[in-house]
Coordinates of C-alpha atoms and ligand atoms in Angstrom, one line a residue:
M227 CA 23.5 5.2 12.4
K228 CA 24.1 8.5 14.3
V229 CA 22.9 11.7 12.7
L230 CA 23.8 15.3 13.7
V231 CA 21.4 18.1 12.6
I232 CA 22.8 21.7 12.7
G233 CA 20.1 24.2 13.7
S234 CA 17.7 25.4 16.3
G235 CA 14.5 26.6 14.6
G236 CA 11.2 25.1 13.3
R237 CA 12.8 23.9 10.1
D238 CA 15.6 22.2 12.0
H239 CA 13.0 20.5 14.3
A240 CA 11.3 19.2 11.2
I241 CA 14.6 17.8 9.8
A242 CA 15.4 16.2 13.2
W243 CA 11.9 14.7 13.3
K244 CA 12.3 13.3 9.8
F245 CA 15.6 11.6 10.7
A246 CA 14.1 10.2 13.9
Q247 CA 11.4 8.4 11.7
S248 CA 14.1 6.5 9.9
D249 CA 14.7 2.8 10.9
R250 CA 18.3 3.3 9.9
V251 CA 18.8 6.0 12.6
K252 CA 19.7 5.0 16.1
Q253 CA 20.3 8.4 17.6
V254 CA 19.7 12.0 16.4
Y255 CA 21.8 14.9 17.9
V256 CA 21.0 18.5 17.2
A257 CA 23.4 21.4 17.7
H258 CA 22.1 23.3 19.4
G259 CA 18.3 22.7 19.3
N260 CA 15.5 24.1 21.4
A261 CA 12.9 22.8 24.0
G262 CA 10.8 21.0 21.4
I263 CA 13.7 19.4 19.6
A264 CA 15.0 18.1 23.0
E265 CA 11.9 15.9 23.1
I266 CA 13.0 13.9 20.1
A267 CA 16.8 14.3 20.0
T268 CA 19.8 15.0 22.1
C269 CA 20.7 18.7 22.1
V270 CA 24.4 19.5 21.9
D271 CA 25.8 22.8 23.1
A272 CA 28.2 23.4 20.2
Q273 CA 28.3 27.0 19.2
T274 CA 31.0 27.2 16.5
V275 CA 31.6 25.1 13.4
E276 CA 34.9 23.8 14.9
A277 CA 33.0 22.7 18.1
M278 CA 30.4 20.9 15.9
A279 CA 33.2 19.1 13.9
D280 CA 34.9 18.1 17.2
F281 CA 31.6 16.7 18.5
A282 CA 31.0 14.8 15.2
E283 CA 34.5 13.3 15.4
K284 CA 34.3 12.4 19.1
E285 CA 30.8 10.9 18.8
K286 CA 31.6 9.1 15.5
I287 CA 28.6 10.8 13.8
D288 CA 27.8 9.0 10.5
L289 CA 25.9 11.8 8.8
T290 CA 25.5 15.6 9.4
F291 CA 22.7 17.7 7.8
V292 CA 22.8 21.5 8.0
G293 CA 19.6 23.5 8.4
P294 CA 20.5 27.2 8.4
E295 CA 22.6 29.2 6.0
K296 CA 25.0 30.8 8.5
P297 CA 27.1 27.7 9.2
L298 CA 27.1 26.8 5.5
S299 CA 28.4 30.3 4.6
S300 CA 31.0 29.9 7.4
G301 CA 32.4 26.8 5.6
I302 CA 31.1 24.0 7.8
V303 CA 30.9 21.7 4.8
D304 CA 34.5 22.4 3.8
L305 CA 35.7 21.9 7.4
F306 CA 33.8 18.6 7.9
E307 CA 35.0 17.2 4.6
S308 CA 38.6 18.1 5.4
R309 CA 38.2 16.0 8.5
G310 CA 36.6 13.0 6.6
L311 CA 33.1 13.6 8.1
A312 CA 30.0 13.0 5.9
I313 CA 27.9 16.2 5.7
V314 CA 25.1 17.3 3.4
G315 CA 25.2 20.9 2.2
P316 CA 26.9 23.3 -0.3
S317 CA 30.5 24.4 0.2
R318 CA 31.5 27.9 1.3
R319 CA 32.0 28.9 -2.3
A320 CA 28.6 27.5 -3.4
S321 CA 27.0 29.2 -0.4
R322 CA 27.8 32.6 -1.8
L323 CA 24.7 32.0 -4.0
E324 CA 22.8 33.0 -0.8
S325 CA 25.3 35.2 1.0
S326 CA 25.7 37.6 -1.9
K327 CA 22.5 38.7 -3.5
C328 CA 24.4 41.1 -5.8
D329 CA 27.0 38.6 -7.2
T330 CA 24.3 36.0 -7.6
K331 CA 22.0 38.2 -9.7
I332 CA 25.0 39.0 -12.0
L333 CA 25.8 35.2 -12.2
L334 CA 22.2 34.4 -13.0
R335 CA 22.0 37.0 -15.8
E336 CA 25.3 35.7 -17.2
L337 CA 23.8 32.2 -17.3
G338 CA 20.7 33.5 -19.1
I339 CA 18.4 32.6 -16.3
P340 CA 15.2 34.8 -15.9
V341 CA 15.7 37.5 -13.3
P342 CA 13.9 40.9 -12.7
E343 CA 15.6 44.0 -14.1
F344 CA 18.2 44.9 -11.5
A345 CA 21.3 47.0 -10.8
V346 CA 23.9 46.7 -8.0
F347 CA 25.3 49.6 -6.0
S348 CA 27.9 50.3 -3.3
D349 CA 27.3 54.1 -3.3
P350 CA 24.0 55.2 -1.8
E351 CA 24.0 58.4 -3.9
Q352 CA 24.1 56.4 -7.1
A353 CA 21.5 54.0 -5.8
R354 CA 19.2 57.0 -5.1
A355 CA 19.7 58.4 -8.5
Y356 CA 18.9 55.0 -10.1
V357 CA 15.5 54.7 -8.2
R358 CA 14.6 58.2 -9.3
Q359 CA 15.4 57.4 -12.9
V360 CA 13.8 53.9 -13.4
G361 CA 10.3 55.0 -12.8
Y362 CA 8.9 51.6 -11.6
P363 CA 8.4 50.2 -8.1
V364 CA 11.5 48.4 -6.8
V365 CA 12.7 46.0 -4.1
V366 CA 15.9 47.1 -2.3
K367 CA 17.9 44.1 -1.1
A368 CA 20.9 44.1 1.3
D369 CA 23.7 42.1 -0.4
G370 CA 24.5 39.9 2.6
L371 CA 22.7 37.6 5.0
A372 CA 19.9 39.3 7.0
A373 CA 17.8 36.4 8.5
G374 CA 15.3 36.5 5.6
K375 CA 14.4 40.2 6.3
G376 CA 16.9 41.9 4.0
A377 CA 14.5 42.6 1.1
L378 CA 12.6 45.9 1.5
V379 CA 9.6 46.1 -0.9
C380 CA 9.0 49.7 -1.9
D381 CA 5.8 51.4 -3.0
G382 CA 7.4 54.5 -4.6
V383 CA 10.5 56.5 -5.0
E384 CA 10.4 58.0 -1.5
D385 CA 10.0 54.5 0.0
A386 CA 13.0 53.3 -2.0
Q387 CA 15.2 56.2 -1.0
E388 CA 14.3 55.4 2.7
A389 CA 15.2 51.7 2.1
I390 CA 18.6 52.7 0.7
R391 CA 19.2 55.0 3.6
A392 CA 18.2 52.4 6.1
I393 CA 20.3 49.5 4.6
M394 CA 23.4 51.4 3.4
E395 CA 23.7 54.3 5.8
E396 CA 21.9 53.4 9.0
R397 CA 23.1 49.8 8.4
I398 CA 20.0 48.1 9.9
F399 CA 21.4 44.8 8.6
G400 CA 25.0 45.6 9.6
D401 CA 27.7 44.8 7.0
A402 CA 25.1 43.0 4.8
G403 CA 24.2 46.5 3.7
E404 CA 27.6 47.4 2.2
R405 CA 26.0 46.8 -1.3
V406 CA 22.5 46.7 -2.5
D407 CA 20.7 44.9 -5.3
I408 CA 17.8 47.1 -6.6
E409 CA 15.3 45.1 -8.5
Q410 CA 12.2 45.9 -10.4
R411 CA 9.2 44.8 -8.3
L412 CA 7.4 42.1 -10.1
Y413 CA 3.7 41.2 -9.6
G414 CA 2.6 37.6 -9.9
R415 CA 2.7 34.6 -7.7
E416 CA 5.5 33.6 -5.4
L417 CA 6.6 30.0 -5.3
S418 CA 9.3 28.3 -3.2
F419 CA 10.8 25.5 -5.3
F420 CA 13.3 23.0 -3.9
C421 CA 15.6 20.4 -5.4
F422 CA 18.0 17.8 -4.1
T423 CA 21.2 17.8 -6.1
D424 CA 24.5 16.0 -6.1
G425 CA 26.1 18.6 -8.4
Y426 CA 25.1 16.8 -11.6
T427 CA 21.6 15.4 -11.2
L428 CA 18.7 17.4 -9.8
V429 CA 15.6 15.9 -8.3
P430 CA 12.7 18.3 -7.7
M431 CA 10.8 18.2 -4.4
V432 CA 7.2 19.2 -3.9
A433 CA 6.8 23.0 -3.8
A434 CA 5.3 25.1 -1.0
Q435 CA 3.6 28.5 -0.7
D436 CA 5.3 30.7 1.9
Y437 CA 3.9 33.8 3.5
K438 CA 6.6 36.3 4.1
R439 CA 4.8 39.5 5.2
A440 CA 3.9 39.9 8.8
Q441 CA 0.2 40.9 8.4
D442 CA -2.8 39.5 6.6
N443 CA -3.3 40.1 2.9
D444 CA 0.5 40.3 2.5
T445 CA 0.9 43.6 4.2
G446 CA 3.4 44.7 6.9
K447 CA 7.1 44.0 7.1
N448 CA 9.0 41.1 5.6
T449 CA 9.6 38.2 8.1
G450 CA 11.4 34.9 7.9
G451 CA 7.9 33.4 7.1
M452 CA 4.6 33.4 8.9
G453 CA 3.1 30.2 7.5
S454 CA 3.2 27.8 4.5
Y455 CA 1.3 25.1 2.7
S456 CA 2.0 22.3 0.2
P457 CA 1.1 21.2 -2.5
H458 CA 1.3 24.5 -4.3
P459 CA -1.9 25.0 -6.4
W460 CA 0.0 26.3 -9.5
L461 CA 2.7 23.6 -9.8
D462 CA 1.8 21.1 -12.4
E463 CA 4.2 18.9 -14.4
S464 CA 4.7 21.4 -17.2
L465 CA 5.7 24.1 -14.8
V466 CA 8.1 21.8 -13.0
H467 CA 9.6 21.0 -16.4
K468 CA 9.9 24.8 -17.2
I469 CA 11.5 25.6 -13.8
M470 CA 13.9 22.7 -14.1
S471 CA 14.9 23.4 -17.7
Q472 CA 15.0 27.3 -17.5
V473 CA 16.4 27.7 -14.0
A474 CA 17.6 24.8 -11.9
E475 CA 19.5 22.8 -14.5
P476 CA 21.3 25.7 -16.2
L477 CA 22.2 27.0 -12.8
I478 CA 23.8 23.8 -11.5
A479 CA 25.5 23.0 -14.8
G480 CA 26.5 26.7 -15.1
V481 CA 28.2 27.0 -11.8
R482 CA 30.1 23.7 -12.4
E483 CA 31.1 24.4 -16.0
K484 CA 31.5 28.2 -16.1
Y485 CA 32.4 29.1 -12.5
G486 CA 34.2 25.9 -11.5
F487 CA 32.4 24.8 -8.4
L488 CA 30.1 21.9 -7.5
Y489 CA 26.8 22.7 -5.9
R490 CA 25.7 19.8 -3.7
G491 CA 22.8 19.6 -1.2
I492 CA 19.5 21.4 -1.2
L493 CA 18.7 24.1 -3.8
Y494 CA 15.9 26.5 -2.9
L495 CA 14.7 28.8 -5.6
G496 CA 12.6 31.8 -4.5
L497 CA 10.6 32.4 -7.7
M498 CA 8.1 35.0 -8.9
L499 CA 5.8 33.5 -11.6
T500 CA 4.6 36.1 -14.1
G501 CA 2.3 35.6 -17.1
E502 CA -0.3 32.9 -17.6
G503 CA -0.5 29.3 -18.9
E504 CA 2.2 28.6 -21.5
N505 CA 3.6 32.0 -21.0
I506 CA 4.5 31.8 -17.4
V507 CA 8.0 33.0 -16.7
P508 CA 9.8 31.8 -13.5
H509 CA 11.9 34.8 -12.4
V510 CA 14.5 34.1 -9.7
L511 CA 14.0 36.5 -6.8
E512 CA 16.5 34.7 -4.6
I513 CA 18.6 31.6 -4.2
N514 CA 18.9 29.9 -0.9
I515 CA 21.2 27.1 -0.1
R516 CA 19.1 25.1 2.3
L517 CA 15.6 24.1 3.1
G518 CA 13.1 26.9 3.7
D519 CA 11.7 27.8 7.1
P520 CA 8.6 27.3 7.3
E521 CA 8.6 25.4 4.0
A522 CA 10.5 22.4 5.4
Q523 CA 7.7 22.0 8.0
V524 CA 5.2 21.2 5.2
I525 CA 7.5 19.5 2.8
L526 CA 9.3 17.0 5.0
P527 CA 6.1 15.5 6.5
R528 CA 5.0 14.8 2.9
L529 CA 8.3 12.9 2.1
K530 CA 7.7 9.2 2.4
T531 CA 11.2 8.2 1.4
D532 CA 13.8 7.8 4.1
L533 CA 15.9 11.1 4.4
V534 CA 19.0 9.0 5.0
D535 CA 18.6 7.3 1.6
V536 CA 18.2 10.8 0.0
C537 CA 21.4 12.1 1.8
E538 CA 23.4 9.0 0.8
A539 CA 22.4 9.5 -2.9
I540 CA 23.5 13.1 -2.7
L541 CA 26.8 12.2 -1.1
N542 CA 27.6 9.3 -3.4
G543 CA 26.6 11.1 -6.6
R544 CA 23.8 8.6 -7.2
L545 CA 20.7 10.9 -7.3
Q546 CA 19.8 9.6 -10.7
D547 CA 18.8 6.4 -9.0
L548 CA 16.5 8.1 -6.5
Q549 CA 12.8 8.5 -7.0
P550 CA 11.4 10.1 -3.8
E551 CA 7.8 9.3 -2.9
W552 CA 5.5 12.0 -1.6
D553 CA 2.2 11.9 0.3
P554 CA -0.4 13.7 -1.9
R555 CA -2.3 15.2 1.1
Y556 CA -2.0 18.8 2.1
R557 CA 0.1 20.1 4.9
L558 CA -0.4 23.6 6.3
C559 CA 1.9 25.3 8.8
L560 CA 0.7 28.1 11.0
I561 CA 3.3 30.1 12.9
A562 CA 2.7 31.6 16.3
V563 CA 5.0 34.6 16.8
S564 CA 5.9 37.0 19.6
G565 CA 3.5 39.8 19.0
R566 CA 2.7 43.2 20.6
T567 CA 3.3 43.2 24.4
K568 CA 3.7 45.9 27.0
G569 CA 7.2 46.2 28.5
K570 CA 8.4 48.3 31.5
K571 CA 9.4 51.2 29.2
G572 CA 6.5 51.0 26.7
W573 CA 5.2 48.8 24.0
Y574 CA 7.1 46.2 22.0
K575 CA 5.7 46.1 18.5
G576 CA 6.4 42.4 18.1
Y577 CA 8.1 40.2 15.5
P578 CA 9.8 41.1 13.1
E579 CA 10.4 44.2 15.2
R580 CA 11.3 44.2 18.9
Y581 CA 9.5 41.6 21.0
K582 CA 9.7 40.2 24.6
I583 CA 11.0 36.7 25.4
G584 CA 10.8 34.5 28.4
L585 CA 6.9 34.3 28.3
P586 CA 5.4 31.1 29.5
I587 CA 3.7 28.9 26.9
T588 CA 0.6 26.8 27.7
G589 CA -1.8 24.5 26.0
L590 CA 0.6 22.3 23.9
D591 CA -0.5 19.2 25.9
R592 CA -4.0 19.8 24.5
I593 CA -3.0 19.8 20.8
S594 CA -4.7 17.0 18.8
P595 CA -2.4 14.3 17.3
E596 CA -3.9 15.5 14.0
C597 CA -1.4 18.3 14.3
Q598 CA 2.4 18.2 14.5
V599 CA 4.1 20.8 16.6
F600 CA 7.5 22.0 15.6
H601 CA 9.3 24.5 17.9
S602 CA 11.0 27.6 16.5
G603 CA 11.9 29.7 19.5
T604 CA 11.3 27.9 22.8
G605 CA 13.3 27.1 25.9
W606 CA 12.9 26.7 29.7
D607 CA 13.0 29.3 32.4
E608 CA 14.7 28.8 35.8
A609 CA 11.6 27.2 37.1
G610 CA 11.6 24.7 34.2
R611 CA 8.6 26.2 32.5
L612 CA 8.4 26.2 28.7
V613 CA 8.9 29.8 27.6
T614 CA 9.3 31.9 24.4
T615 CA 12.9 32.6 23.3
G616 CA 12.5 34.1 19.8
G617 CA 10.3 36.0 17.3
R618 CA 8.9 32.9 15.7
V619 CA 7.9 30.6 18.5
L620 CA 5.8 27.6 17.4
C621 CA 4.7 25.9 14.2
L622 CA 1.5 23.9 14.0
V623 CA 1.4 21.6 11.0
S624 CA -1.9 20.1 10.0
T625 CA -2.8 17.4 7.4
G626 CA -5.9 17.5 5.2
D627 CA -7.3 16.0 2.1
T628 CA -8.0 19.6 1.0
L629 CA -6.3 22.8 1.8
A630 CA -9.5 24.0 3.5
Q631 CA -9.5 21.0 5.8
A632 CA -5.9 21.5 6.7
R633 CA -6.5 25.2 7.4
E634 CA -9.5 24.5 9.6
I635 CA -7.5 22.0 11.7
A636 CA -4.5 24.2 12.2
Y637 CA -6.6 27.3 13.2
R638 CA -8.7 25.2 15.5
E639 CA -5.7 23.8 17.3
M640 CA -3.9 27.1 17.5
E641 CA -6.8 28.3 19.7
K642 CA -5.5 26.0 22.4
V643 CA -2.1 27.5 22.6
S644 CA -1.4 30.6 24.6
F645 CA 1.4 33.0 25.5
E646 CA 1.3 36.7 26.1
G647 CA 1.2 38.5 22.8
L648 CA 0.7 35.4 20.7
Y649 CA 0.0 36.5 17.1
C650 CA -0.5 34.6 13.9
R651 CA -1.8 35.7 10.5
S652 CA -5.5 34.7 9.9
D653 CA -5.2 34.1 6.2
I654 CA -2.7 31.3 5.8
G655 CA -4.1 28.9 3.2
R656 CA -7.1 31.1 2.5
E657 CA -7.2 31.0 -1.3
Ligands
LIG2062 N1 10.8 31.1 4.2 C1 11.9 31.8 3.7 C2 13.2 31.3 3.9 O1 13.4 30.2 4.5 O2 14.2 31.9 3.6

């Protein structure tokens, strides 16, 4: 079988790697990939969804799997299906659950699914008046897609006013900031929860802890994710049952029955757990329509079941027959990002702010086989050297019988990697 993976980051490298493990897969193609992905798959230079569909048709691709949200929101699934090509992911309509934070919060509230107190605004003056009036800390979220950075966590009214100005007036996230969702800031424990779904049946995956803030102790700006680990210490059977019955199942049934669309593929719930024990409430902070990055890097290595079998069950509406098997051992993902460096005209602050690219990377040949390396932002320079091409550069994924062991291995191996300005958080997996 020939498989095409859409994407070019660390998550997409993990997806391509997982397909490459399958006895049923003869060849993995990735559009458009990166230097690390090129070691295990054939990279394809297709930049538009039309070019990807043309490639899939010409190469007679049997199965396409989409990593990032952008092509899904652009309707890649609708296009492939209209051309008779098998593809896993939600339709353009279903993808609005990620591409409009405002509409989704309203939909969730209508379906009776727990969400923080929130209000939606398209007028910055009204938004400012609201944050002055509510009297509790808020999170200001750009409505549209913003590469995982569109939620500004605010400490007080002034901070919130500044976030509204930056998103709605300065338009730091472009048109994504035409509307904002202003939510009460909840305090508790964040959990990334994932399911496979064929639109009727949901199968939960193992969960992961993501680290979104740039600096240690969850300080600094929001990023796409600085590290992750799985299993999640809080997720026991009763919590899985609660999340499935209070959030995932009402959502998938609700969009089908009340809103008239089928949601098929991966469902990613960004949750904030508040309360204790029996009284835990899983509030939905965000819905994503894909695997998380860097959650996929710790979840897929734990999946023992063939990913092709999972995809076929989704596409054939036979998920009720699937019982995926998981490796109980820990995986921990540590991300090396492009940090602070000196440029010709001064300092680059580093990811998620401005950073330099094109910096040579060394040391990967010394990484122990105990650690998997997934590439996020790498390429080659004119001399053929491996160089940085993005904010997030490399993911080191370790395995351990305990979280502490996995943590020790990942940090030990990261010492061997080097590029100018390399930065990683020092507290990933420190519980
Ligand atoms: N790790 C956050 C995300 O994938 O959106």
